[in-house]
mmCIF file of C-alpha atoms (C1' of nucleotides) in Angstrom:
data_model
loop_
_atom_site.group_PDB
_atom_site.id
_atom_site.type_symbol
_atom_site.label_atom_id
_atom_site.label_comp_id
_atom_site.label_asym_id
_atom_site.label_seq_id
_atom_site.Cartn_x
_atom_site.Cartn_y
_atom_site.Cartn_z
ATOM 1 C CA MET A 1108 0.000 0.000 0.000
ATOM 2 C CA LYS A 1109 3.031 2.214 0.426
ATOM 3 C CA GLN A 1110 3.997 2.384 -3.223
ATOM 4 C CA ALA A 1111 1.731 2.065 -6.221
ATOM 5 C CA LYS A 1112 4.617 0.846 -8.296
ATOM 6 C CA ALA A 1113 7.417 -1.064 -6.607
ATOM 7 C CA GLU A 1114 10.586 -0.311 -8.546
ATOM 8 C CA ARG A 1115 13.527 -2.640 -8.888
ATOM 9 C CA ILE A 1116 13.732 -1.950 -5.164
ATOM 10 C CA ASP A 1117 14.437 1.734 -5.146
ATOM 11 C CA THR A 1118 16.183 3.311 -8.094
ATOM 12 C CA ALA A 1119 17.953 5.972 -6.074
ATOM 13 C CA ASN A 1120 19.493 3.336 -3.829
ATOM 14 C CA GLY A 1121 20.402 1.183 -6.793
ATOM 15 C CA ILE A 1122 22.266 4.135 -8.273
ATOM 16 C CA LEU A 1123 24.040 4.706 -4.985
ATOM 17 C CA ASP A 1124 25.003 1.025 -4.786
ATOM 18 C CA VAL A 1125 26.626 1.019 -8.204
ATOM 19 C CA ALA A 1126 28.240 4.432 -7.798
ATOM 20 C CA GLU A 1127 29.578 3.490 -4.382
ATOM 21 C CA HIS A 1128 31.222 0.403 -5.769
ATOM 22 C CA LEU A 1129 32.759 2.359 -8.643
ATOM 23 C CA VAL A 1130 34.121 5.067 -6.343
ATOM 24 C CA GLN A 1131 35.600 2.542 -3.940
ATOM 25 C CA VAL A 1132 37.345 0.672 -6.732
ATOM 26 C CA ARG A 1133 38.218 3.395 -9.264
ATOM 27 C CA GLY A 1134 37.722 6.731 -7.508
ATOM 28 C CA PHE A 1135 35.246 9.572 -7.818
ATOM 29 C CA ASN A 1136 37.032 11.143 -10.781
ATOM 30 C CA ALA A 1137 37.251 7.875 -12.668
ATOM 31 C CA PHE A 1138 33.612 6.951 -13.039
ATOM 32 C CA SER A 1139 30.796 8.547 -15.019
ATOM 33 C CA TYR A 1140 27.028 8.681 -15.012
ATOM 34 C CA ALA A 1141 27.194 6.512 -18.110
ATOM 35 C CA ASP A 1142 29.033 3.772 -16.187
ATOM 36 C CA VAL A 1143 26.272 3.662 -13.597
ATOM 37 C CA ALA A 1144 23.444 3.907 -16.133
ATOM 38 C CA ARG A 1145 24.839 1.048 -18.213
ATOM 39 C CA GLU A 1146 25.096 -1.209 -15.165
ATOM 40 C CA LEU A 1147 21.465 -0.529 -14.207
ATOM 41 C CA GLY A 1148 20.010 -0.566 -17.704
ATOM 42 C CA LEU A 1149 18.994 3.063 -17.403
ATOM 43 C CA THR A 1150 19.950 6.199 -19.263
ATOM 44 C CA ASN A 1151 22.176 9.036 -18.314
ATOM 45 C CA ALA A 1152 19.148 11.327 -18.067
ATOM 46 C CA ALA A 1153 17.374 9.079 -15.574
ATOM 47 C CA LEU A 1154 20.281 9.390 -13.204
ATOM 48 C CA HIS A 1155 20.172 13.156 -13.431
ATOM 49 C CA TYR A 1156 16.532 12.992 -12.342
ATOM 50 C CA HIS A 1157 17.586 11.387 -9.043
ATOM 51 C CA PHE A 1158 20.879 13.208 -8.587
ATOM 52 C CA PRO A 1159 20.940 16.469 -10.579
ATOM 53 C CA SER A 1160 24.697 16.900 -10.331
ATOM 54 C CA LYS A 1161 27.638 14.611 -9.707
ATOM 55 C CA ALA A 1162 28.486 16.563 -6.549
ATOM 56 C CA GLU A 1163 25.014 15.877 -5.177
ATOM 57 C CA LEU A 1164 25.417 12.200 -5.973
ATOM 58 C CA GLY A 1165 28.751 12.280 -4.187
ATOM 59 C CA GLU A 1166 27.278 13.921 -1.111
ATOM 60 C CA ALA A 1167 24.464 11.372 -0.979
ATOM 61 C CA LEU A 1168 27.062 8.641 -1.291
ATOM 62 C CA ILE A 1169 29.012 9.821 1.736
ATOM 63 C CA ALA A 1170 25.880 10.479 3.777
ATOM 64 C CA ARG A 1171 24.583 6.942 3.268
ATOM 65 C CA TYR A 1172 28.005 5.432 3.896
ATOM 66 C CA ALA A 1173 28.421 7.417 7.127
ATOM 67 C CA VAL A 1174 25.017 6.315 8.395
ATOM 68 C CA ARG A 1175 25.789 2.682 7.655
ATOM 69 C CA PHE A 1176 29.177 2.930 9.323
ATOM 70 C CA ALA A 1177 27.701 4.627 12.378
ATOM 71 C CA GLY A 1178 25.164 1.801 12.565
ATOM 72 C CA ALA A 1179 27.981 -0.736 12.562
ATOM 73 C CA LEU A 1180 29.617 1.086 15.464
ATOM 74 C CA VAL A 1181 26.384 1.051 17.442
ATOM 75 C CA GLU A 1182 26.094 -2.654 16.776
ATOM 76 C CA ILE A 1183 29.611 -3.230 18.074
ATOM 77 C CA ASP A 1184 28.804 -1.259 21.208
ATOM 78 C CA GLU A 1185 25.658 -3.273 21.779
ATOM 79 C CA SER A 1186 27.114 -6.708 21.133
ATOM 80 C CA LEU A 1187 30.562 -6.427 22.692
ATOM 81 C CA ALA A 1188 31.678 -5.146 26.074
ATOM 82 C CA ASP A 1189 35.423 -5.765 26.029
ATOM 83 C CA PRO A 1190 37.306 -2.789 24.513
ATOM 84 C CA LEU A 1191 39.884 -5.014 22.881
ATOM 85 C CA ARG A 1192 37.172 -7.033 21.180
ATOM 86 C CA LYS A 1193 35.550 -3.805 20.040
ATOM 87 C CA LEU A 1194 38.794 -2.774 18.389
ATOM 88 C CA ASP A 1195 39.054 -6.160 16.726
ATOM 89 C CA ALA A 1196 35.539 -5.781 15.401
ATOM 90 C CA TYR A 1197 36.358 -2.275 14.209
ATOM 91 C CA ALA A 1198 39.384 -3.466 12.236
ATOM 92 C CA GLU A 1199 37.217 -6.258 10.837
ATOM 93 C CA LEU A 1200 34.902 -3.629 9.311
ATOM 94 C CA TYR A 1201 37.847 -2.447 7.236
ATOM 95 C CA ALA A 1202 38.912 -5.977 6.376
ATOM 96 C CA GLU A 1203 35.455 -6.728 4.997
ATOM 97 C CA VAL A 1204 35.659 -3.757 2.664
ATOM 98 C CA LEU A 1205 39.092 -4.801 1.477
ATOM 99 C CA ARG A 1206 37.930 -8.354 0.817
ATOM 100 C CA SER A 1207 35.529 -7.011 -1.799
ATOM 101 C CA HIS A 1208 38.547 -5.349 -3.442
ATOM 102 C CA ARG A 1209 37.428 -1.919 -2.382
ATOM 103 C CA MET A 1210 39.059 0.986 -0.607
ATOM 104 C CA CYS A 1211 37.205 2.702 2.230
ATOM 105 C CA LEU A 1212 34.892 5.197 0.487
ATOM 106 C CA CYS A 1213 36.161 8.132 2.513
ATOM 107 C CA GLY A 1214 39.763 7.006 2.299
ATOM 108 C CA MET A 1215 39.438 7.074 -1.486
ATOM 109 C CA LEU A 1216 37.764 10.475 -1.385
ATOM 110 C CA ALA A 1217 40.468 11.763 0.958
ATOM 111 C CA ALA A 1218 42.988 11.165 -1.818
ATOM 112 C CA GLU A 1219 40.812 13.102 -4.269
ATOM 113 C CA TYR A 1220 39.991 15.701 -1.616
ATOM 114 C CA GLU A 1221 41.199 18.759 -3.537
ATOM 115 C CA THR A 1222 38.902 18.013 -6.460
ATOM 116 C CA LEU A 1223 35.715 17.549 -4.415
ATOM 117 C CA SER A 1224 32.843 19.977 -3.857
ATOM 118 C CA SER A 1225 33.013 21.702 -0.486
ATOM 119 C CA GLY A 1226 29.986 19.703 0.632
ATOM 120 C CA MET A 1227 31.811 16.470 -0.091
ATOM 121 C CA GLN A 1228 34.982 17.751 1.561
ATOM 122 C CA ASP A 1229 33.167 18.570 4.772
ATOM 123 C CA ALA A 1230 31.395 15.222 4.816
ATOM 124 C CA VAL A 1231 34.645 13.321 4.373
ATOM 125 C CA ALA A 1232 36.329 15.143 7.248
ATOM 126 C CA LEU A 1233 33.263 14.604 9.426
ATOM 127 C CA PHE A 1234 33.363 10.877 8.718
ATOM 128 C CA PHE A 1235 36.906 10.628 10.021
ATOM 129 C CA GLU A 1236 36.117 12.762 13.056
ATOM 130 C CA LYS A 1237 33.191 10.566 14.029
ATOM 131 C CA ASN A 1238 35.321 7.460 13.706
ATOM 132 C CA GLU A 1239 38.059 8.989 15.809
ATOM 133 C CA LYS A 1240 35.636 10.038 18.518
ATOM 134 C CA TRP A 1241 34.080 6.598 18.738
ATOM 135 C CA LEU A 1242 37.514 4.966 18.875
ATOM 136 C CA ALA A 1243 38.703 7.430 21.512
ATOM 137 C CA GLY A 1244 35.730 6.418 23.651
ATOM 138 C CA VAL A 1245 36.633 2.755 23.366
ATOM 139 C CA LEU A 1246 40.256 3.526 24.161
ATOM 140 C CA ARG A 1247 39.326 5.515 27.265
ATOM 141 C CA GLN A 1248 37.117 2.689 28.433
ATOM 142 C CA GLY A 1249 39.961 0.232 27.952
ATOM 143 C CA ARG A 1250 42.489 2.394 29.707
ATOM 144 C CA ASP A 1251 40.150 2.868 32.640
ATOM 145 C CA ASP A 1252 39.358 -0.810 33.101
ATOM 146 C CA GLY A 1253 42.951 -1.818 32.456
ATOM 147 C CA THR A 1254 42.381 -3.869 29.303
ATOM 148 C CA LEU A 1255 44.288 -1.424 27.102
ATOM 149 C CA ARG A 1256 47.495 0.504 27.492
ATOM 150 C CA PHE A 1257 48.818 3.319 25.334
ATOM 151 C CA THR A 1258 50.902 6.468 25.600
ATOM 152 C CA GLY A 1259 49.451 9.898 24.934
ATOM 153 C CA SER A 1260 45.799 10.921 24.799
ATOM 154 C CA ALA A 1261 42.945 8.706 23.678
ATOM 155 C CA ILE A 1262 42.124 10.972 20.741
ATOM 156 C CA GLU A 1263 45.727 10.927 19.540
ATOM 157 C CA GLU A 1264 45.795 7.165 19.760
ATOM 158 C CA ALA A 1265 42.452 7.009 17.961
ATOM 159 C CA ARG A 1266 43.720 9.190 15.118
ATOM 160 C CA SER A 1267 46.798 7.058 14.862
ATOM 161 C CA ILE A 1268 44.685 3.907 14.547
ATOM 162 C CA VAL A 1269 42.373 5.345 11.877
ATOM 163 C CA SER A 1270 45.386 6.566 9.886
ATOM 164 C CA SER A 1271 47.107 3.226 10.111
ATOM 165 C CA LEU A 1272 44.062 1.255 9.029
ATOM 166 C CA GLU A 1273 43.361 3.563 6.092
ATOM 167 C CA GLY A 1274 46.996 3.460 5.022
ATOM 168 C CA ALA A 1275 47.154 -0.299 5.346
ATOM 169 C CA MET A 1276 44.070 -0.621 3.117
ATOM 170 C CA LEU A 1277 45.529 1.758 0.577
ATOM 171 C CA ILE A 1278 48.755 -0.169 0.221
ATOM 172 C CA ALA A 1279 47.351 -3.677 0.577
ATOM 173 C CA ARG A 1280 45.174 -2.938 -2.447
ATOM 174 C CA SER A 1281 48.278 -2.187 -4.541
ATOM 175 C CA PHE A 1282 49.546 -5.672 -3.789
ATOM 176 C CA GLY A 1283 46.161 -7.378 -4.044
ATOM 177 C CA ASP A 1284 47.127 -8.878 -0.731
ATOM 178 C CA ILE A 1285 44.659 -8.830 2.147
ATOM 179 C CA LYS A 1286 47.219 -10.478 4.412
ATOM 180 C CA ARG A 1287 49.208 -7.255 4.338
ATOM 181 C CA PHE A 1288 46.242 -5.504 5.881
ATOM 182 C CA GLN A 1289 45.582 -8.237 8.421
ATOM 183 C CA SER A 1290 49.189 -8.189 9.489
ATOM 184 C CA ALA A 1291 49.203 -4.417 9.971
ATOM 185 C CA ALA A 1292 45.890 -4.516 11.843
ATOM 186 C CA SER A 1293 46.937 -7.243 14.266
ATOM 187 C CA HIS A 1294 50.257 -5.498 14.792
ATOM 188 C CA LEU A 1295 48.331 -2.361 15.712
ATOM 189 C CA LEU A 1296 46.110 -4.150 18.198
ATOM 190 C CA THR A 1297 48.957 -6.102 19.739
ATOM 191 C CA ALA A 1298 50.756 -2.855 20.481
ATOM 192 C CA ILE A 1299 48.044 -1.581 22.809
ATOM 193 C CA ARG A 1300 47.675 -4.767 24.837
ATOM 194 C CA PRO A 1301 48.967 -4.316 28.370
ATOM 195 C CA MET B 387 79.019 22.963 -25.913
ATOM 196 C CA LYS B 388 76.630 20.285 -24.852
ATOM 197 C CA GLN B 389 73.441 21.799 -26.267
ATOM 198 C CA ALA B 390 73.160 24.160 -29.197
ATOM 199 C CA LYS B 391 70.018 25.630 -27.704
ATOM 200 C CA ALA B 392 69.577 25.623 -23.930
ATOM 201 C CA GLU B 393 65.866 25.276 -23.210
ATOM 202 C CA ARG B 394 64.064 26.706 -20.201
ATOM 203 C CA ILE B 395 66.215 24.131 -18.413
ATOM 204 C CA ASP B 396 64.895 20.936 -19.878
ATOM 205 C CA THR B 397 61.358 20.791 -21.187
ATOM 206 C CA ALA B 398 60.800 17.146 -20.344
ATOM 207 C CA ASN B 399 61.737 17.765 -16.732
ATOM 208 C CA GLY B 400 59.612 20.892 -16.604
ATOM 209 C CA ILE B 401 56.649 18.841 -17.774
ATOM 210 C CA LEU B 402 57.390 16.239 -15.119
ATOM 211 C CA ASP B 403 57.631 18.942 -12.450
ATOM 212 C CA VAL B 404 54.223 20.382 -13.245
ATOM 213 C CA ALA B 405 52.561 17.012 -13.771
ATOM 214 C CA GLU B 406 54.026 15.672 -10.545
ATOM 215 C CA HIS B 407 52.616 18.571 -8.599
ATOM 216 C CA LEU B 408 49.190 18.144 -10.197
ATOM 217 C CA VAL B 409 49.104 14.411 -9.496
ATOM 218 C CA GLN B 410 50.155 14.869 -5.892
ATOM 219 C CA VAL B 411 47.488 17.495 -5.286
ATOM 220 C CA ARG B 412 44.605 16.386 -7.530
ATOM 221 C CA GLY B 413 45.366 12.845 -8.641
ATOM 222 C CA PHE B 414 46.330 11.245 -11.938
ATOM 223 C CA ASN B 415 42.756 11.117 -13.211
ATOM 224 C CA ALA B 416 42.088 14.754 -12.365
ATOM 225 C CA PHE B 417 44.697 16.526 -14.457
ATOM 226 C CA SER B 418 45.100 16.879 -18.194
ATOM 227 C CA TYR B 419 47.809 17.598 -20.728
ATOM 228 C CA ALA B 420 46.145 20.979 -21.152
ATOM 229 C CA ASP B 421 46.682 21.802 -17.461
ATOM 230 C CA VAL B 422 50.398 21.146 -17.798
ATOM 231 C CA ALA B 423 50.746 22.904 -21.145
ATOM 232 C CA ARG B 424 49.006 26.056 -19.853
ATOM 233 C CA GLU B 425 51.305 26.238 -16.856
ATOM 234 C CA LEU B 426 54.409 25.990 -19.042
ATOM 235 C CA GLY B 427 53.180 28.182 -21.883
ATOM 236 C CA LEU B 428 53.316 25.285 -24.289
ATOM 237 C CA THR B 429 50.713 23.483 -26.343
ATOM 238 C CA ASN B 430 49.109 20.154 -25.863
ATOM 239 C CA ALA B 431 50.934 18.822 -28.918
ATOM 240 C CA ALA B 432 54.360 19.751 -27.540
ATOM 241 C CA LEU B 433 53.728 17.600 -24.500
ATOM 242 C CA HIS B 434 52.826 14.646 -26.678
ATOM 243 C CA TYR B 435 56.199 15.010 -28.391
ATOM 244 C CA HIS B 436 57.940 14.358 -25.059
ATOM 245 C CA PHE B 437 55.445 11.880 -23.630
ATOM 246 C CA PRO B 438 53.394 10.248 -26.394
ATOM 247 C CA SER B 439 50.710 8.927 -24.032
ATOM 248 C CA LYS B 440 49.506 9.816 -20.577
ATOM 249 C CA ALA B 441 50.501 6.361 -19.337
ATOM 250 C CA GLU B 442 54.081 6.972 -20.493
ATOM 251 C CA LEU B 443 54.071 10.321 -18.724
ATOM 252 C CA GLY B 444 52.807 8.564 -15.602
ATOM 253 C CA GLU B 445 55.506 5.923 -15.772
ATOM 254 C CA ALA B 446 58.214 8.568 -16.186
ATOM 255 C CA LEU B 447 56.730 10.396 -13.209
ATOM 256 C CA ILE B 448 57.025 7.395 -10.917
ATOM 257 C CA ALA B 449 60.473 6.481 -12.210
ATOM 258 C CA ARG B 450 61.861 9.938 -11.468
ATOM 259 C CA TYR B 451 60.124 10.070 -8.088
ATOM 260 C CA ALA B 452 61.481 6.667 -7.108
ATOM 261 C CA VAL B 453 65.027 7.645 -8.064
ATOM 262 C CA ARG B 454 64.801 10.851 -6.060
ATOM 263 C CA PHE B 455 63.370 9.014 -3.062
ATOM 264 C CA ALA B 456 66.063 6.351 -3.247
ATOM 265 C CA GLY B 457 68.631 9.132 -3.309
ATOM 266 C CA ALA B 458 67.155 10.595 -0.143
ATOM 267 C CA LEU B 459 67.466 7.202 1.547
ATOM 268 C CA VAL B 460 71.115 6.914 0.524
ATOM 269 C CA GLU B 461 71.715 10.369 1.930
ATOM 270 C CA ILE B 462 70.119 9.366 5.217
ATOM 271 C CA ASP B 463 72.323 6.285 5.374
ATOM 272 C CA GLU B 464 75.430 8.340 4.691
ATOM 273 C CA SER B 465 74.718 11.179 7.098
ATOM 274 C CA LEU B 466 73.173 9.345 10.047
ATOM 275 C CA ALA B 467 74.279 6.262 11.928
ATOM 276 C CA ASP B 468 71.679 5.963 14.681
ATOM 277 C CA PRO B 469 68.677 3.895 13.515
ATOM 278 C CA LEU B 470 66.233 6.015 15.480
ATOM 279 C CA ARG B 471 67.527 9.171 13.830
ATOM 280 C CA LYS B 472 67.252 7.480 10.473
ATOM 281 C CA LEU B 473 63.601 6.775 11.135
ATOM 282 C CA ASP B 474 63.077 10.384 12.197
ATOM 283 C CA ALA B 475 64.661 11.557 8.969
ATOM 284 C CA TYR B 476 62.510 9.110 7.005
ATOM 285 C CA ALA B 477 59.307 10.467 8.545
ATOM 286 C CA GLU B 478 60.575 13.961 7.828
ATOM 287 C CA LEU B 479 60.670 13.129 4.110
ATOM 288 C CA TYR B 480 56.918 12.592 4.278
ATOM 289 C CA ALA B 481 56.368 15.715 6.379
ATOM 290 C CA GLU B 482 58.141 17.834 3.756
ATOM 291 C CA VAL B 483 55.806 16.568 1.059
ATOM 292 C CA LEU B 484 52.789 17.282 3.214
ATOM 293 C CA ARG B 485 53.980 20.822 3.966
ATOM 294 C CA SER B 486 53.720 21.602 0.273
ATOM 295 C CA HIS B 487 50.107 20.447 0.459
ATOM 296 C CA ARG B 488 50.837 17.322 -1.488
ATOM 297 C CA MET B 489 50.187 13.645 -0.991
ATOM 298 C CA CYS B 490 52.991 11.152 -1.568
ATOM 299 C CA LEU B 491 52.968 10.531 -5.338
ATOM 300 C CA CYS B 492 52.726 6.781 -4.965
ATOM 301 C CA GLY B 493 50.212 7.011 -2.131
ATOM 302 C CA MET B 494 47.971 9.024 -4.434
ATOM 303 C CA LEU B 495 48.496 6.551 -7.270
ATOM 304 C CA ALA B 496 47.779 3.659 -4.902
ATOM 305 C CA ALA B 497 44.265 5.051 -4.459
ATOM 306 C CA GLU B 498 43.813 5.233 -8.235
ATOM 307 C CA TYR B 499 45.575 1.890 -8.700
ATOM 308 C CA GLU B 500 42.756 0.128 -10.568
ATOM 309 C CA THR B 501 42.673 2.806 -13.275
ATOM 310 C CA LEU B 502 46.428 2.811 -13.988
ATOM 311 C CA SER B 503 48.339 1.176 -16.837
ATOM 312 C CA SER B 504 50.020 -2.053 -15.806
ATOM 313 C CA GLY B 505 53.384 -0.341 -16.107
ATOM 314 C CA MET B 506 52.322 2.287 -13.600
ATOM 315 C CA GLN B 507 50.816 -0.341 -11.314
ATOM 316 C CA ASP B 508 54.039 -2.303 -11.184
ATOM 317 C CA ALA B 509 56.101 0.820 -10.552
ATOM 318 C CA VAL B 510 53.868 1.884 -7.662
ATOM 319 C CA ALA B 511 54.128 -1.494 -5.966
ATOM 320 C CA LEU B 512 57.883 -1.522 -6.498
ATOM 321 C CA PHE B 513 58.180 1.886 -4.850
ATOM 322 C CA PHE B 514 56.533 0.600 -1.693
ATOM 323 C CA GLU B 515 58.587 -2.557 -1.681
ATOM 324 C CA LYS B 516 61.837 -0.614 -1.899
ATOM 325 C CA ASN B 517 60.774 1.632 0.951
ATOM 326 C CA GLU B 518 59.821 -1.341 3.079
ATOM 327 C CA LYS B 519 63.107 -3.099 2.415
ATOM 328 C CA TRP B 520 65.137 -0.044 3.324
ATOM 329 C CA LEU B 521 63.121 0.458 6.502
ATOM 330 C CA ALA B 522 63.440 -3.224 7.423
ATOM 331 C CA GLY B 523 67.201 -2.853 7.177
ATOM 332 C CA VAL B 524 67.178 0.112 9.536
ATOM 333 C CA LEU B 525 64.913 -1.757 11.930
ATOM 334 C CA ARG B 526 67.176 -4.814 11.975
ATOM 335 C CA GLN B 527 70.160 -2.610 12.640
ATOM 336 C CA GLY B 528 68.314 -0.964 15.528
ATOM 337 C CA ARG B 529 67.162 -4.244 16.999
ATOM 338 C CA ASP B 530 70.677 -5.648 16.830
ATOM 339 C CA ASP B 531 72.357 -2.684 18.476
ATOM 340 C CA GLY B 532 69.582 -2.317 21.039
ATOM 341 C CA THR B 533 68.372 1.139 19.998
ATOM 342 C CA LEU B 534 65.016 -0.136 18.757
ATOM 343 C CA ARG B 535 62.519 -2.615 20.063
ATOM 344 C CA PHE B 536 59.528 -4.107 18.263
ATOM 345 C CA THR B 537 57.507 -7.284 18.104
ATOM 346 C CA GLY B 538 57.339 -9.431 14.999
ATOM 347 C CA SER B 539 59.670 -9.396 12.002
ATOM 348 C CA ALA B 540 61.497 -6.359 10.693
ATOM 349 C CA ILE B 541 59.672 -6.487 7.358
ATOM 350 C CA GLU B 542 56.290 -6.610 9.084
ATOM 351 C CA GLU B 543 57.213 -3.650 11.244
ATOM 352 C CA ALA B 544 58.499 -1.827 8.152
ATOM 353 C CA ARG B 545 55.222 -2.418 6.285
ATOM 354 C CA SER B 546 53.324 -1.201 9.274
ATOM 355 C CA ILE B 547 55.329 2.009 9.378
ATOM 356 C CA VAL B 548 54.948 2.757 5.660
ATOM 357 C CA SER B 549 51.194 2.115 5.912
ATOM 358 C CA SER B 550 50.843 4.366 8.912
ATOM 359 C CA LEU B 551 52.776 7.232 7.376
ATOM 360 C CA GLU B 552 50.851 7.035 4.103
ATOM 361 C CA GLY B 553 47.540 6.875 5.945
ATOM 362 C CA ALA B 554 48.477 9.753 8.201
ATOM 363 C CA MET B 555 49.327 11.879 5.165
ATOM 364 C CA LEU B 556 46.087 10.936 3.480
ATOM 365 C CA ILE B 557 43.944 11.985 6.408
ATOM 366 C CA ALA B 558 45.984 15.002 7.526
ATOM 367 C CA ARG B 559 45.407 16.476 4.071
ATOM 368 C CA SER B 560 41.634 16.257 4.578
ATOM 369 C CA PHE B 561 41.997 18.436 7.647
ATOM 370 C CA GLY B 562 44.640 20.726 6.191
ATOM 371 C CA ASP B 563 46.452 19.989 9.403
ATOM 372 C CA ILE B 564 50.086 18.991 9.330
ATOM 373 C CA LYS B 565 50.099 18.579 13.097
ATOM 374 C CA ARG B 566 47.895 15.531 12.667
ATOM 375 C CA PHE B 567 50.646 13.948 10.650
ATOM 376 C CA GLN B 568 53.399 15.001 13.025
ATOM 377 C CA SER B 569 51.480 13.586 15.946
ATOM 378 C CA ALA B 570 50.931 10.237 14.237
ATOM 379 C CA ALA B 571 54.571 10.068 13.151
ATOM 380 C CA SER B 572 56.014 10.804 16.577
ATOM 381 C CA HIS B 573 53.554 8.346 18.115
ATOM 382 C CA LEU B 574 54.853 5.728 15.720
ATOM 383 C CA LEU B 575 58.483 6.369 16.549
ATOM 384 C CA THR B 576 57.852 6.526 20.261
ATOM 385 C CA ALA B 577 56.323 3.070 20.137
ATOM 386 C CA ILE B 578 59.530 1.415 18.968
ATOM 387 C CA ARG B 579 61.826 3.044 21.495
ATOM 388 C CA PRO B 580 63.086 0.521 24.048
ATOM 389 C "C1'" DG C 1039 60.855 21.005 -30.620
ATOM 390 C "C1'" DT C 1040 57.042 23.527 -31.035
ATOM 391 C "C1'" DC C 1041 53.293 25.118 -33.518
ATOM 392 C "C1'" DT C 1042 48.168 25.160 -35.728
ATOM 393 C "C1'" DA C 1043 44.473 22.512 -36.675
ATOM 394 C "C1'" DT C 1044 41.624 18.911 -35.960
ATOM 395 C "C1'" DA C 1045 39.900 14.270 -35.220
ATOM 396 C "C1'" DG C 1046 36.991 11.287 -32.377
ATOM 397 C "C1'" DG C 1047 35.266 10.296 -28.158
ATOM 398 C "C1'" DC C 1048 33.353 10.903 -23.671
ATOM 399 C "C1'" DA C 1049 32.180 13.967 -19.904
ATOM 400 C "C1'" DG C 1050 28.274 16.298 -17.189
ATOM 401 C "C1'" DA C 1051 24.050 18.296 -17.955
ATOM 402 C "C1'" DT C 1052 19.284 19.839 -19.942
ATOM 403 C "C1'" DA C 1053 14.729 20.037 -22.792
ATOM 404 C "C1'" DG C 1054 10.792 18.066 -23.761
ATOM 405 C "C1'" DA C 1055 7.991 13.825 -25.102
ATOM 406 C "C1'" DC C 1056 5.790 9.880 -23.022
ATOM 407 C "C1'" DG D 1133 10.404 8.268 -13.668
ATOM 408 C "C1'" DT D 1134 12.357 7.253 -17.742
ATOM 409 C "C1'" DC D 1135 13.130 8.050 -22.398
ATOM 410 C "C1'" DT D 1136 15.387 10.292 -26.909
ATOM 411 C "C1'" DA D 1137 17.926 13.818 -28.516
ATOM 412 C "C1'" DT D 1138 21.137 17.178 -28.046
ATOM 413 C "C1'" DC D 1139 24.365 20.803 -26.206
ATOM 414 C "C1'" DT D 1140 28.745 22.332 -24.845
ATOM 415 C "C1'" DG D 1141 32.985 21.481 -23.372
ATOM 416 C "C1'" DC D 1142 37.052 18.893 -22.345
ATOM 417 C "C1'" DC D 1143 39.772 14.884 -23.030
ATOM 418 C "C1'" DT D 1144 43.764 12.167 -25.345
ATOM 419 C "C1'" DA D 1145 45.952 11.910 -29.427
ATOM 420 C "C1'" DT D 1146 47.672 12.774 -34.341
ATOM 421 C "C1'" DA D 1147 49.023 15.108 -38.955
ATOM 422 C "C1'" DG D 1148 51.717 18.148 -41.009
ATOM 423 C "C1'" DA D 1149 53.833 22.965 -41.351
ATOM 424 C "C1'" DC D 1150 57.702 25.655 -39.589
#
DNA sequence: GTCTATAGGCAGATAGAC
DNA sequence: GTCTATCTGCCTATAGAC
């Protein structure tokens, strides 16, 4: 009763799915509306109906990705209590992305940062900040209950972890070698065990 | 006596200079021959004389960058003996790049990896491997003389360091904040002090 | 070595019919 | 919502004169 005509599922989301994949594999500047349209059996013009400009598509892409990521963090908080296990689960989020031969969406966009609309730039920075804040919370919890040990402030440690994971993804992709990422991630988590 | 007509200095190198800057700031897929030609007061066609295809330009770019980087590593080896100081100097190479608002050339290309010619792909991977091998050597030296301490193998630690530095650059650029990089770098080096 | 001129294609985007 | 048709502009690349 909600929709008179049920589309493929939801065209706008289908566009976002395909575009997201293309950005994560090739980058924002290396895919076109035509690439997405072809994949969905639509035309260029149909895409412009849903997302009038490429910048708007890009902003929608980050917004949806950020919401999904935030949801994953909530799920970790609800299902795990031990800070060290939370960090493991966090690193596993990255590993999953890498397994599908993708780069983190915002990590990819960070490389292309200078070419993005200001709306996209702000959204990318916000994504990293939210990740860092969540991680800092976990780190504080671990330091307080004695399950984690690190030097410096929690936010500094959090930034260091996000940087390392993004960098490990970036380079592992150049070698088509997920083990490189896994090794870097476990090294990172070993270092903060007491 | 060497050249009948001394050019601006050397057109091919001037092209590489401008292209390198554009790639490090915007990415390989976000600059054009026209961008470079405009900057140098040349035409599109003149660039194609020196670098027939964009892929060949890209390969020359990485080759020159890799040689320059290798030279910097030799200089570190010749001027510093202490492994910890060598690592400091290594991180400083990255900091210098970041200060000019650039990403590491190969870090940028790693993001765009899937869109590169196979020649460029191989050269990017080789760049990282050479860096890792050099770093592993420094780490072994430090472990042997007791100035460094780390868990796992030297090559694993080296990969972890390269990943972290590249990731820290990537993200620091999104915040226009070099201190973010400095903080991550010093955190990294503090962690391997005995 | 560098130029003018141009080919041929693809990019993002819009108008208007259905 | 999706289509066809089309615009304008930029892209990489080449031919041939100087």
